[in-house]
CSV table of N, CA, C and O in Angstrom, one decimal:
chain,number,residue,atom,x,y,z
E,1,UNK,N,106.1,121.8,112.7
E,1,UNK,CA,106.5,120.4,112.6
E,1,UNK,C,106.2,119.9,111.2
E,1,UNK,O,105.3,120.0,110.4
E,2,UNK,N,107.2,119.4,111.1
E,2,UNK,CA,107.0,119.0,109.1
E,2,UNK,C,106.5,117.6,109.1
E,2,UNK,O,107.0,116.7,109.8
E,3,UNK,N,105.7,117.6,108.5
E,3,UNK,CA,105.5,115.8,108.3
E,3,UNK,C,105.6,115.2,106.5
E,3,UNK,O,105.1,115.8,105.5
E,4,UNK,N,106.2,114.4,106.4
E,4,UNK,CA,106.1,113.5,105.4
E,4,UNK,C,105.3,113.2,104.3
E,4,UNK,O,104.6,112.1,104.5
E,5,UNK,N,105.2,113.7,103.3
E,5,UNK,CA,104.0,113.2,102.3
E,5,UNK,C,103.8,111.1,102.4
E,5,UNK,O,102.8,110.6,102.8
E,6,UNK,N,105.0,110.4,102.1
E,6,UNK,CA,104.9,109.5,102.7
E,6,UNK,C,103.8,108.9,104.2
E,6,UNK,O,102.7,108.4,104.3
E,7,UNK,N,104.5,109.4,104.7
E,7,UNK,CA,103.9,108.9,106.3
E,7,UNK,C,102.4,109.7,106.2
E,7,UNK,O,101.4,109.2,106.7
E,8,UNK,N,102.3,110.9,105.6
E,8,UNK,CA,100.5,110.9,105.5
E,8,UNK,C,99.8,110.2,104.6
E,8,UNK,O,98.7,109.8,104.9
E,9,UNK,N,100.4,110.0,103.3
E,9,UNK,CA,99.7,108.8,102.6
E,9,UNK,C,99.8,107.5,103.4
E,9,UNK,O,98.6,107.1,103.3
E,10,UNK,N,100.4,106.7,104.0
E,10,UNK,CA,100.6,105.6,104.7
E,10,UNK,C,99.3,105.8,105.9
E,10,UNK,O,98.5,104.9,106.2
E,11,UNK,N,99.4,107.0,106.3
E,11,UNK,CA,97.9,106.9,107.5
E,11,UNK,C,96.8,107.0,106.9
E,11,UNK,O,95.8,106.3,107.3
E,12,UNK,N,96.8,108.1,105.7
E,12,UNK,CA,95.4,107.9,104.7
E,12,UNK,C,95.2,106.6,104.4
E,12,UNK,O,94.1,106.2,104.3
E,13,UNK,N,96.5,105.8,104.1
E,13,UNK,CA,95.9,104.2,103.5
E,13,UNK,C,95.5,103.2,104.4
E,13,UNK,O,95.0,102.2,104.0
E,14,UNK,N,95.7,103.3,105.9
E,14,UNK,CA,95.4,102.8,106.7
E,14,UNK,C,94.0,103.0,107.4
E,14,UNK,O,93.3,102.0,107.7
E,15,UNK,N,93.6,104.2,107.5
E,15,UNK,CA,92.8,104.9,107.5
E,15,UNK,C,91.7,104.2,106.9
E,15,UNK,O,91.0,103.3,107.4
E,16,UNK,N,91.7,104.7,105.8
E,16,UNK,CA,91.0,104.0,104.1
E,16,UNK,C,90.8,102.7,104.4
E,16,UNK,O,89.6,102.4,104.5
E,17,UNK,N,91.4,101.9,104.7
E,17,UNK,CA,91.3,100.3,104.9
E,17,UNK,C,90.7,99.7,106.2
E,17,UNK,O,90.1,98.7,106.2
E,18,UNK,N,91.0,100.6,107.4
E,18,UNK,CA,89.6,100.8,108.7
E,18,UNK,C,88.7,100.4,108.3
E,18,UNK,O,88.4,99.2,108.4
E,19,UNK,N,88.0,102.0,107.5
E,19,UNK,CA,86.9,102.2,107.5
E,19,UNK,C,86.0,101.1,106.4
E,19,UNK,O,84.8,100.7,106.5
E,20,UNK,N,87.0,100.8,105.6
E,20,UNK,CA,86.7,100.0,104.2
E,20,UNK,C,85.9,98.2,105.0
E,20,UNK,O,84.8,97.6,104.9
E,21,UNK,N,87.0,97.9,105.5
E,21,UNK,CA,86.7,97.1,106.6
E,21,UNK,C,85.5,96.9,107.5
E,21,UNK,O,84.9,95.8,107.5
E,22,UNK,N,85.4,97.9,108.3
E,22,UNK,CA,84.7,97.7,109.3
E,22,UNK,C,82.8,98.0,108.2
E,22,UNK,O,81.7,97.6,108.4
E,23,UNK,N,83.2,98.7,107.2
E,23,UNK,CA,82.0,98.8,106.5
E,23,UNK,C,81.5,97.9,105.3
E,23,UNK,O,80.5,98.0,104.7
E,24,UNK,N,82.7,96.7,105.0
E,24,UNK,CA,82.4,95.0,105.0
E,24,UNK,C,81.5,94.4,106.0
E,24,UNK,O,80.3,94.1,105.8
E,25,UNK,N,82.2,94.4,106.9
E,25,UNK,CA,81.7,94.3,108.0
E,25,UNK,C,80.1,94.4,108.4
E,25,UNK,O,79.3,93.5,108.7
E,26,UNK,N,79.9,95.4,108.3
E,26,UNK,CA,78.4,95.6,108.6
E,26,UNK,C,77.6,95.4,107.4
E,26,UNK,O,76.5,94.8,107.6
E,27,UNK,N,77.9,95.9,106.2
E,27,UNK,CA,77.1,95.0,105.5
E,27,UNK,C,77.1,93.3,104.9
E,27,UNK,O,76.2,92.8,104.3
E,28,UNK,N,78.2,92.9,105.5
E,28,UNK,CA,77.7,91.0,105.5
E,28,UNK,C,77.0,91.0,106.5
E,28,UNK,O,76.0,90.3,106.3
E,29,UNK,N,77.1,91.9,108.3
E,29,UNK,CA,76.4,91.1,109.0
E,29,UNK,C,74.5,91.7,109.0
E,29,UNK,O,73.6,91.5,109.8
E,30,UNK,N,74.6,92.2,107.7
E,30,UNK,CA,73.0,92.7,107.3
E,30,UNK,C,72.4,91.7,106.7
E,30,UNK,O,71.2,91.6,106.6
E,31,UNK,N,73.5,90.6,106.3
E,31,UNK,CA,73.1,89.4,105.3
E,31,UNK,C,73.0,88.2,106.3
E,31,UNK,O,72.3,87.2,106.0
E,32,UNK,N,73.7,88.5,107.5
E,32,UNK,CA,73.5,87.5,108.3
E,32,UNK,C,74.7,86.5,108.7
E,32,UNK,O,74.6,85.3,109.3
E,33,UNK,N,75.8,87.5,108.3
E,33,UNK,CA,77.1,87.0,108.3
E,33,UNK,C,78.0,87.8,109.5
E,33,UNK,O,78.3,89.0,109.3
E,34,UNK,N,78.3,87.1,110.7
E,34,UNK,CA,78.6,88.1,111.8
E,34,UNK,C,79.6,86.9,112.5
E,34,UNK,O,79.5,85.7,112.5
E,35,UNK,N,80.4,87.8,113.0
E,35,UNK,CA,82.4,86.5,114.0
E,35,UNK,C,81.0,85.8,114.9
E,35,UNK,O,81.0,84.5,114.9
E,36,UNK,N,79.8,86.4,115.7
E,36,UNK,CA,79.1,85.2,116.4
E,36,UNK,C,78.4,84.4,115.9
E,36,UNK,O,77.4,84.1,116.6
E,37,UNK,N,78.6,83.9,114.8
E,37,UNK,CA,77.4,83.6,114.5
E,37,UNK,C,78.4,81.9,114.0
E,37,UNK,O,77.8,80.9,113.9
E,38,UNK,N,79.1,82.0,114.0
E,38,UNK,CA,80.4,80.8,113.0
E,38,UNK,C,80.3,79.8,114.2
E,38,UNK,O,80.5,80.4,115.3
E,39,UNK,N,80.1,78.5,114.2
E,39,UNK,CA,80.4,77.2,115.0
E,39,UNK,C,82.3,77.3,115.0
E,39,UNK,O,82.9,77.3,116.1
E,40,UNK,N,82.8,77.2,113.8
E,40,UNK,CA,84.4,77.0,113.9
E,40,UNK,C,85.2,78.0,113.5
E,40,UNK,O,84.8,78.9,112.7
E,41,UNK,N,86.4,77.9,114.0
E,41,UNK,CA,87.5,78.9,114.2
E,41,UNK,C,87.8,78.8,112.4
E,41,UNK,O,88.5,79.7,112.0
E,42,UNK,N,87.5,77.8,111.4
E,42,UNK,CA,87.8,78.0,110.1
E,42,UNK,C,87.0,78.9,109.8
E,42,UNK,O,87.4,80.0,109.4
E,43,UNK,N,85.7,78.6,109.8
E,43,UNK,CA,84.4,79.7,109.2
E,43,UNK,C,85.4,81.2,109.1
E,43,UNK,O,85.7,81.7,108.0
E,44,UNK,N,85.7,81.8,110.5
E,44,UNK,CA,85.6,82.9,111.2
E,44,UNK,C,87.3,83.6,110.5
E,44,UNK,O,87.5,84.8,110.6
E,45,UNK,N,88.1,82.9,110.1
E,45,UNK,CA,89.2,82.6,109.6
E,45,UNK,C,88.9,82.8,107.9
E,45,UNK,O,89.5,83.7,107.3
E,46,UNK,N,88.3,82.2,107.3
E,46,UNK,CA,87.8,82.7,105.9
E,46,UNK,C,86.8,83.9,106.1
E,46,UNK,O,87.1,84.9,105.4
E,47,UNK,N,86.2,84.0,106.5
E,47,UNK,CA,84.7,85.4,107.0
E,47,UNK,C,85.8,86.5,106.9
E,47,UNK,O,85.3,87.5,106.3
E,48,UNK,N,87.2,86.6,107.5
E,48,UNK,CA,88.1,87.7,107.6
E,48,UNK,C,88.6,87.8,106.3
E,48,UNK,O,88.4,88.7,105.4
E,49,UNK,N,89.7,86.6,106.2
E,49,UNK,CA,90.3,86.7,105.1
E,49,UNK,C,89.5,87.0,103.6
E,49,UNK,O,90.2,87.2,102.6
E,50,UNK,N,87.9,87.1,103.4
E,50,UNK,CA,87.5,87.3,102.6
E,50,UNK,C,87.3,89.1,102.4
E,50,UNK,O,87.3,89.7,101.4
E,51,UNK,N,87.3,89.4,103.8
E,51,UNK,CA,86.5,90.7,103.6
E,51,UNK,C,88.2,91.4,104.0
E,51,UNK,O,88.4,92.5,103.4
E,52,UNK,N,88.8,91.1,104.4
E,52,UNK,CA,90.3,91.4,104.3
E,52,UNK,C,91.1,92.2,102.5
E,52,UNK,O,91.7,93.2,102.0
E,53,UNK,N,90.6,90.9,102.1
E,53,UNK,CA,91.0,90.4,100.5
E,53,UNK,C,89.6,92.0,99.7
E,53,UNK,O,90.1,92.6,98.8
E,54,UNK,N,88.7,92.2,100.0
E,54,UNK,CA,88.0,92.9,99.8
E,54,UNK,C,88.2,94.4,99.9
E,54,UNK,O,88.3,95.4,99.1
E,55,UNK,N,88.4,94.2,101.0
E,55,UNK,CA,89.0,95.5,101.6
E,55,UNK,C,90.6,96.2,101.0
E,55,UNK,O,90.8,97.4,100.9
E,56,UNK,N,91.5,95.1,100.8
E,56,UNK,CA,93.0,96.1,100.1
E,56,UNK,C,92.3,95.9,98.9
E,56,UNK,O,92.6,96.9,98.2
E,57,UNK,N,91.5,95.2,98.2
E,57,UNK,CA,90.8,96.0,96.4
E,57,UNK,C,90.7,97.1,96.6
E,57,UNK,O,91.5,98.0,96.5
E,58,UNK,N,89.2,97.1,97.3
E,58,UNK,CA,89.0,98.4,97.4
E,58,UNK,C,89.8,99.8,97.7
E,58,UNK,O,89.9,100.9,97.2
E,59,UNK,N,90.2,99.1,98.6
E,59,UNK,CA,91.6,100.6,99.1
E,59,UNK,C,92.8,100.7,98.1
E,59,UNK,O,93.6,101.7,98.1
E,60,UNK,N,92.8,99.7,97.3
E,60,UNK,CA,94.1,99.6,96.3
E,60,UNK,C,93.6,100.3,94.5
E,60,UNK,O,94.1,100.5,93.4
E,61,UNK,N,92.4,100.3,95.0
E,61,UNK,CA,91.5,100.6,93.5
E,61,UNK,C,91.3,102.6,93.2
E,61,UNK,O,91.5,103.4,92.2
E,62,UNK,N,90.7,103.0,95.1
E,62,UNK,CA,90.5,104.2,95.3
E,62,UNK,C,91.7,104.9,95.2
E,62,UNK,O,91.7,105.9,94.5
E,63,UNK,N,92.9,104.4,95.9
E,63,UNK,CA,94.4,104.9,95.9
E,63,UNK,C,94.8,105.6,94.3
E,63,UNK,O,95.3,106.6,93.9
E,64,UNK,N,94.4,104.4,93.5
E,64,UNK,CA,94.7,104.8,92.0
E,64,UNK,C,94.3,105.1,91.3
E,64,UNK,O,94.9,105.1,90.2
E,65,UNK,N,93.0,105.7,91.3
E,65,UNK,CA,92.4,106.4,91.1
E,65,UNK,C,92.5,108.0,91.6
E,65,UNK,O,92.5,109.0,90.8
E,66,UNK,N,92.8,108.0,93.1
E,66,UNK,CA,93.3,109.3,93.7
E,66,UNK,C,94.5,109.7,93.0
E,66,UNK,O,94.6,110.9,92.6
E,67,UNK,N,95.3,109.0,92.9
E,67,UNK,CA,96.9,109.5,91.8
E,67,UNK,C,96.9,109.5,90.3
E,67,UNK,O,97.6,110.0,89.4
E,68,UNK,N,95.8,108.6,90.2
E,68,UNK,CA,95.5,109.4,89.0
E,68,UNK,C,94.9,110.7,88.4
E,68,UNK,O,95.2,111.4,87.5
E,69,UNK,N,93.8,110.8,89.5
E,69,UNK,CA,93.2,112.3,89.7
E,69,UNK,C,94.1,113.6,89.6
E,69,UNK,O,94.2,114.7,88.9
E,70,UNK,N,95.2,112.8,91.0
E,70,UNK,CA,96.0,113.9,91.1
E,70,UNK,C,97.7,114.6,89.7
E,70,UNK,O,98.3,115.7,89.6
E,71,UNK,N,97.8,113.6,89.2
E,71,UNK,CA,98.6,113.5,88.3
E,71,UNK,C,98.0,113.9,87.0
E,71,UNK,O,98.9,114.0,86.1
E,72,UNK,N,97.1,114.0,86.7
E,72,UNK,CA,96.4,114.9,85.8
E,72,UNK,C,96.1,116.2,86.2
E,72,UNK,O,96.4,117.1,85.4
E,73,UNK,N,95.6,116.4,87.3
E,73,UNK,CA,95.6,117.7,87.9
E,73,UNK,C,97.2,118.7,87.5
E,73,UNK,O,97.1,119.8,87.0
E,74,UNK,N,98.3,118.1,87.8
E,74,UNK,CA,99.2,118.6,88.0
E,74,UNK,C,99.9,119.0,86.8
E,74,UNK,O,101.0,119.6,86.9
C-alpha cells in the first residue's frame, strides 16, 4: 500500500500539534490555569486561543527546522 509523502507529513503535523497542545495544556494548568477553573465562556475562549496560537509556533518552528535538517542532509 503506497502512501503519500504529503499525507504523512500532514499526520506528522497534526500529530505534532496534539501533543504540542495538550502539553500547553498541562503546564498552564501547573500554574493554575485549567477550562474548570474560568467563571466565563470568554476566559475559557482566550485560555484556548492562546495556547492554540502557541501551539501552531511551535509546530510551525520544529517543521522548519526538520526541512531544514533534512535539505541539508540531502
Amino acid at each position: 500500500m503506497a502512501v503519500s509523502k504529503v499525507a504523512v507529513r500532514k499526520t506528522a503535523e497534526f500529530l505534532l500539534y496534539f501533543v504540542t497542545l495538550m502539553a500547553y495544556m498541562g503546564i498552564a494548568s501547573l500554574f493554575g490555569f485549567d477550562l474548570s477553573g474560568f467563571d466565563s465562556n470568554w476566559a475559557v475562549l482566550v485560555y484556548l486561543l492562546v495556547l492554540n496560537f502557541l501551539a501552531c509556533v511551535t509546530v510551525n518552528y520544529v517543521l522548519s527546522l526538520w526541512s531544514k535538517r533534512n535539505k541539508r542532509r540531502s
